[in-house]
Each structure stands twice: as C-alpha cells, then as structure tokens.
Amino acid sequence: MIKEMGAGLGRVRKAFEGLEKLGGKYGDDFGHRGLADRFEDFADSWEINRKKLAEEVEVLAEIAKTAAKAYEEIDHQLAEAIRNARDPKSARKGK
C-alpha cells in the first residue's frame, strides 16, 4: 500500500507540473479590469504555490517509496528468520 501511495504521489506531482499557466490568458474575458487584475494576482500566486506543492509532493513520494522498500526488506528478513526457526537444519545449510 505504501509503494502504491508513492507511485500515486508521483502521478500527482506530474499532474501539477502539467497544468497550464493561468496568467495572461483570460484578462479580456472578465470584462472588468479590476476583476482581471485580481485573477492575475491569483494566477501568479497559484503558479508559485503549485510549484512548491509539486516539490513537496515529490519529497513525500520518495519517502513513501523508501519506506516501502525498507518494509519489504524487513518482511523478507522476518520470513527467513521464521523459516529458519521452524527448520534449524535449513539455516545450517544456508551458512
């Protein structure tokens, strides 16, 4: 589940990076200069914050991937320890 979360967060980051820029495209569509200016302010702020959010999501994705790998390694080690505890002869063969 953690591995899937890491992959999903990677897709979210790509989606954020793939969003088109809002600024400069819709100014004339508002029909009012004040409203268009407010939208431009929002678009500029959104662009900055979207980049920050994409970076933070990427960090979380990497943390999740690393955690999943660590859990898998621990799981394999525990499974091996349990197998060896059940059959001590197989542990000696492996050494």
Short mmCIF file of N, CA and C in Angstrom, two decimals:
data_model
loop_
_atom_site.label_atom_id
_atom_site.label_comp_id
_atom_site.label_asym_id
_atom_site.label_seq_id
_atom_site.Cartn_x
_atom_site.Cartn_y
_atom_site.Cartn_z
N MET A 1 0.82 -1.19 0.00
CA MET A 1 0.00 0.00 0.00
C MET A 1 0.88 1.26 0.00
N ILE A 2 1.97 1.22 0.76
CA ILE A 2 2.86 2.39 0.81
C ILE A 2 3.53 2.59 -0.54
N LYS A 3 3.90 1.50 -1.19
CA LYS A 3 4.52 1.60 -2.52
C LYS A 3 3.53 2.22 -3.51
N GLU A 4 2.28 1.82 -3.45
CA GLU A 4 1.24 2.39 -4.32
C GLU A 4 1.05 3.88 -4.04
N MET A 5 1.11 4.24 -2.76
CA MET A 5 0.97 5.64 -2.39
C MET A 5 2.11 6.45 -3.00
N GLY A 6 3.33 5.93 -2.94
CA GLY A 6 4.48 6.63 -3.52
C GLY A 6 4.30 6.84 -5.01
N ALA A 7 3.83 5.80 -5.70
CA ALA A 7 3.59 5.92 -7.14
C ALA A 7 2.47 6.92 -7.42
N GLY A 8 1.42 6.87 -6.62
CA GLY A 8 0.30 7.80 -6.79
C GLY A 8 0.73 9.25 -6.57
N LEU A 9 1.55 9.48 -5.57
CA LEU A 9 2.04 10.83 -5.31
C LEU A 9 2.91 11.32 -6.47
N GLY A 10 3.65 10.40 -7.07
CA GLY A 10 4.44 10.77 -8.25
C GLY A 10 3.54 11.21 -9.39
N ARG A 11 2.42 10.54 -9.55
CA ARG A 11 1.46 10.94 -10.60
C ARG A 11 0.83 12.29 -10.28
N VAL A 12 0.56 12.54 -9.00
CA VAL A 12 0.00 13.84 -8.60
C VAL A 12 0.99 14.95 -8.93
N ARG A 13 2.26 14.73 -8.63
CA ARG A 13 3.30 15.73 -8.95
C ARG A 13 3.32 16.01 -10.44
N LYS A 14 3.30 14.97 -11.25
CA LYS A 14 3.32 15.16 -12.70
C LYS A 14 2.10 15.94 -13.16
N ALA A 15 0.96 15.67 -12.55
CA ALA A 15 -0.26 16.39 -12.91
C ALA A 15 -0.13 17.87 -12.58
N PHE A 16 0.41 18.18 -11.40
CA PHE A 16 0.61 19.57 -11.03
C PHE A 16 1.55 20.26 -12.00
N GLU A 17 2.62 19.59 -12.37
CA GLU A 17 3.58 20.19 -13.28
C GLU A 17 3.01 20.35 -14.69
N GLY A 18 2.05 19.52 -15.05
CA GLY A 18 1.46 19.58 -16.38
C GLY A 18 0.33 20.58 -16.54
N LEU A 19 -0.08 21.20 -15.44
CA LEU A 19 -1.17 22.17 -15.54
C LEU A 19 -0.72 23.41 -16.31
N GLU A 20 -1.59 23.90 -17.13
CA GLU A 20 -1.23 25.09 -17.89
C GLU A 20 -1.25 26.32 -16.99
N LYS A 21 -0.46 27.30 -17.39
CA LYS A 21 -0.41 28.54 -16.63
C LYS A 21 -1.69 29.33 -16.89
N LEU A 22 -2.22 29.91 -15.83
CA LEU A 22 -3.47 30.66 -15.93
C LEU A 22 -3.25 32.11 -16.32
N GLY A 23 -2.15 32.67 -15.91
CA GLY A 23 -1.90 34.09 -16.10
C GLY A 23 -1.78 34.49 -17.56
N GLY A 24 -2.31 35.69 -17.86
CA GLY A 24 -2.17 36.27 -19.18
C GLY A 24 -3.12 35.73 -20.24
N LYS A 25 -3.96 34.79 -19.90
CA LYS A 25 -4.82 34.17 -20.91
C LYS A 25 -6.26 34.67 -20.88
N TYR A 26 -6.72 35.07 -19.74
CA TYR A 26 -8.15 35.32 -19.59
C TYR A 26 -8.51 36.77 -19.25
N GLY A 27 -7.55 37.64 -19.26
CA GLY A 27 -7.78 39.03 -18.85
C GLY A 27 -8.95 39.67 -19.55
N ASP A 28 -9.05 39.51 -20.86
CA ASP A 28 -10.13 40.14 -21.62
C ASP A 28 -11.48 39.48 -21.36
N ASP A 29 -11.47 38.26 -20.93
CA ASP A 29 -12.71 37.52 -20.71
C ASP A 29 -13.51 38.00 -19.51
N PHE A 30 -12.87 38.69 -18.59
CA PHE A 30 -13.57 39.11 -17.37
C PHE A 30 -14.45 40.33 -17.60
N GLY A 31 -14.12 41.13 -18.58
CA GLY A 31 -14.95 42.30 -18.87
C GLY A 31 -14.78 43.44 -17.89
N HIS A 32 -13.92 43.28 -16.93
CA HIS A 32 -13.68 44.32 -15.93
C HIS A 32 -12.21 44.27 -15.56
N ARG A 33 -11.52 45.37 -15.70
CA ARG A 33 -10.07 45.40 -15.46
C ARG A 33 -9.72 45.02 -14.02
N GLY A 34 -10.49 45.49 -13.06
CA GLY A 34 -10.21 45.18 -11.66
C GLY A 34 -10.30 43.68 -11.38
N LEU A 35 -11.33 43.06 -11.93
CA LEU A 35 -11.51 41.62 -11.76
C LEU A 35 -10.39 40.85 -12.47
N ALA A 36 -10.02 41.31 -13.65
CA ALA A 36 -8.93 40.68 -14.38
C ALA A 36 -7.61 40.79 -13.62
N ASP A 37 -7.38 41.95 -12.99
CA ASP A 37 -6.16 42.14 -12.19
C ASP A 37 -6.14 41.20 -10.99
N ARG A 38 -7.29 41.04 -10.36
CA ARG A 38 -7.37 40.12 -9.21
C ARG A 38 -7.09 38.69 -9.65
N PHE A 39 -7.61 38.33 -10.81
CA PHE A 39 -7.36 36.99 -11.32
C PHE A 39 -5.88 36.80 -11.63
N GLU A 40 -5.23 37.81 -12.18
CA GLU A 40 -3.79 37.73 -12.47
C GLU A 40 -3.00 37.55 -11.17
N ASP A 41 -3.41 38.27 -10.12
CA ASP A 41 -2.75 38.10 -8.82
C ASP A 41 -2.90 36.66 -8.33
N PHE A 42 -4.12 36.14 -8.46
CA PHE A 42 -4.37 34.75 -8.07
C PHE A 42 -3.51 33.80 -8.91
N ALA A 43 -3.47 34.02 -10.22
CA ALA A 43 -2.73 33.14 -11.12
C ALA A 43 -1.24 33.14 -10.78
N ASP A 44 -0.70 34.31 -10.48
CA ASP A 44 0.72 34.40 -10.11
C ASP A 44 0.98 33.64 -8.81
N SER A 45 0.13 33.85 -7.83
CA SER A 45 0.27 33.16 -6.55
C SER A 45 0.11 31.65 -6.72
N TRP A 46 -0.87 31.24 -7.52
CA TRP A 46 -1.11 29.83 -7.77
C TRP A 46 0.12 29.19 -8.41
N GLU A 47 0.74 29.88 -9.35
CA GLU A 47 1.91 29.33 -10.04
C GLU A 47 3.05 29.07 -9.05
N ILE A 48 3.30 30.02 -8.18
CA ILE A 48 4.36 29.87 -7.18
C ILE A 48 4.02 28.72 -6.22
N ASN A 49 2.80 28.73 -5.70
CA ASN A 49 2.40 27.72 -4.72
C ASN A 49 2.26 26.33 -5.35
N ARG A 50 1.86 26.27 -6.60
CA ARG A 50 1.75 24.99 -7.30
C ARG A 50 3.13 24.34 -7.42
N LYS A 51 4.12 25.13 -7.73
CA LYS A 51 5.49 24.61 -7.83
C LYS A 51 5.98 24.10 -6.48
N LYS A 52 5.72 24.87 -5.43
CA LYS A 52 6.11 24.44 -4.09
C LYS A 52 5.40 23.15 -3.70
N LEU A 53 4.11 23.09 -3.99
CA LEU A 53 3.33 21.90 -3.67
C LEU A 53 3.84 20.69 -4.44
N ALA A 54 4.17 20.87 -5.71
CA ALA A 54 4.70 19.77 -6.52
C ALA A 54 6.01 19.26 -5.94
N GLU A 55 6.86 20.17 -5.48
CA GLU A 55 8.13 19.76 -4.86
C GLU A 55 7.89 18.98 -3.57
N GLU A 56 6.95 19.44 -2.76
CA GLU A 56 6.65 18.75 -1.50
C GLU A 56 6.03 17.38 -1.75
N VAL A 57 5.18 17.29 -2.75
CA VAL A 57 4.57 16.00 -3.10
C VAL A 57 5.66 15.04 -3.58
N GLU A 58 6.63 15.53 -4.33
CA GLU A 58 7.73 14.68 -4.79
C GLU A 58 8.54 14.14 -3.61
N VAL A 59 8.80 14.98 -2.62
CA VAL A 59 9.51 14.54 -1.42
C VAL A 59 8.72 13.45 -0.72
N LEU A 60 7.41 13.64 -0.57
CA LEU A 60 6.57 12.62 0.07
C LEU A 60 6.56 11.33 -0.73
N ALA A 61 6.55 11.44 -2.05
CA ALA A 61 6.58 10.24 -2.90
C ALA A 61 7.87 9.46 -2.67
N GLU A 62 8.99 10.16 -2.59
CA GLU A 62 10.27 9.49 -2.36
C GLU A 62 10.33 8.85 -0.98
N ILE A 63 9.79 9.53 0.02
CA ILE A 63 9.75 8.98 1.37
C ILE A 63 8.92 7.69 1.38
N ALA A 64 7.77 7.72 0.73
CA ALA A 64 6.90 6.54 0.68
C ALA A 64 7.59 5.39 -0.03
N LYS A 65 8.27 5.67 -1.14
CA LYS A 65 8.97 4.61 -1.88
C LYS A 65 10.09 4.02 -1.04
N THR A 66 10.84 4.86 -0.34
CA THR A 66 11.92 4.38 0.51
C THR A 66 11.38 3.55 1.67
N ALA A 67 10.29 4.01 2.27
CA ALA A 67 9.68 3.27 3.38
C ALA A 67 9.17 1.92 2.90
N ALA A 68 8.55 1.88 1.73
CA ALA A 68 8.04 0.62 1.20
C ALA A 68 9.18 -0.37 0.97
N LYS A 69 10.27 0.12 0.44
CA LYS A 69 11.43 -0.76 0.20
C LYS A 69 11.96 -1.30 1.53
N ALA A 70 12.07 -0.44 2.53
CA ALA A 70 12.55 -0.87 3.85
C ALA A 70 11.62 -1.91 4.46
N TYR A 71 10.31 -1.68 4.38
CA TYR A 71 9.35 -2.64 4.92
C TYR A 71 9.44 -3.99 4.20
N GLU A 72 9.63 -3.95 2.90
CA GLU A 72 9.75 -5.20 2.14
C GLU A 72 11.01 -5.97 2.57
N GLU A 73 12.11 -5.26 2.74
CA GLU A 73 13.34 -5.91 3.18
C GLU A 73 13.19 -6.52 4.56
N ILE A 74 12.57 -5.79 5.48
CA ILE A 74 12.33 -6.30 6.83
C ILE A 74 11.41 -7.51 6.78
N ASP A 75 10.38 -7.44 5.95
CA ASP A 75 9.44 -8.56 5.81
C ASP A 75 10.16 -9.81 5.32
N HIS A 76 11.03 -9.65 4.34
CA HIS A 76 11.78 -10.80 3.83
C HIS A 76 12.72 -11.37 4.91
N GLN A 77 13.36 -10.49 5.65
CA GLN A 77 14.25 -10.95 6.72
C GLN A 77 13.47 -11.68 7.81
N LEU A 78 12.31 -11.16 8.18
CA LEU A 78 11.49 -11.83 9.19
C LEU A 78 10.99 -13.18 8.69
N ALA A 79 10.58 -13.24 7.44
CA ALA A 79 10.12 -14.51 6.87
C ALA A 79 11.24 -15.53 6.90
N GLU A 80 12.44 -15.11 6.55
CA GLU A 80 13.59 -16.02 6.57
C GLU A 80 13.89 -16.49 7.99
N ALA A 81 13.80 -15.58 8.95
CA ALA A 81 14.04 -15.95 10.35
C ALA A 81 13.00 -16.95 10.84
N ILE A 82 11.76 -16.76 10.44
CA ILE A 82 10.70 -17.69 10.84
C ILE A 82 10.93 -19.06 10.20
N ARG A 83 11.30 -19.07 8.92
CA ARG A 83 11.58 -20.36 8.25
C ARG A 83 12.74 -21.08 8.94
N ASN A 84 13.76 -20.34 9.29
CA ASN A 84 14.92 -20.94 9.95
C ASN A 84 14.59 -21.42 11.36
N ALA A 85 13.70 -20.73 12.04
CA ALA A 85 13.30 -21.14 13.38
C ALA A 85 12.49 -22.43 13.34
N ARG A 86 11.71 -22.61 12.28
CA ARG A 86 10.90 -23.82 12.13
C ARG A 86 11.76 -25.01 11.73
N ASP A 87 12.79 -24.76 10.93
CA ASP A 87 13.63 -25.83 10.42
C ASP A 87 15.10 -25.44 10.57
N PRO A 88 15.67 -25.67 11.80
CA PRO A 88 17.06 -25.27 12.06
C PRO A 88 18.06 -25.89 11.07
N LYS A 89 17.74 -27.04 10.51
CA LYS A 89 18.67 -27.68 9.55
C LYS A 89 18.83 -26.82 8.30
N SER A 90 17.76 -26.18 7.83
CA SER A 90 17.87 -25.35 6.65
C SER A 90 18.72 -24.11 6.91
N ALA A 91 18.73 -23.63 8.16
CA ALA A 91 19.58 -22.50 8.49
C ALA A 91 21.04 -22.87 8.39
N ARG A 92 21.39 -24.08 8.79
CA ARG A 92 22.78 -24.53 8.71
C ARG A 92 23.20 -24.72 7.26
N LYS A 93 22.28 -25.21 6.43
CA LYS A 93 22.58 -25.40 5.02
C LYS A 93 22.89 -24.09 4.33
N GLY A 94 22.20 -23.05 4.74
CA GLY A 94 22.37 -21.75 4.12
C GLY A 94 23.67 -21.08 4.49
N LYS A 95 24.34 -21.54 5.55
CA LYS A 95 25.60 -20.90 6.01
C LYS A 95 26.79 -21.53 5.37
#
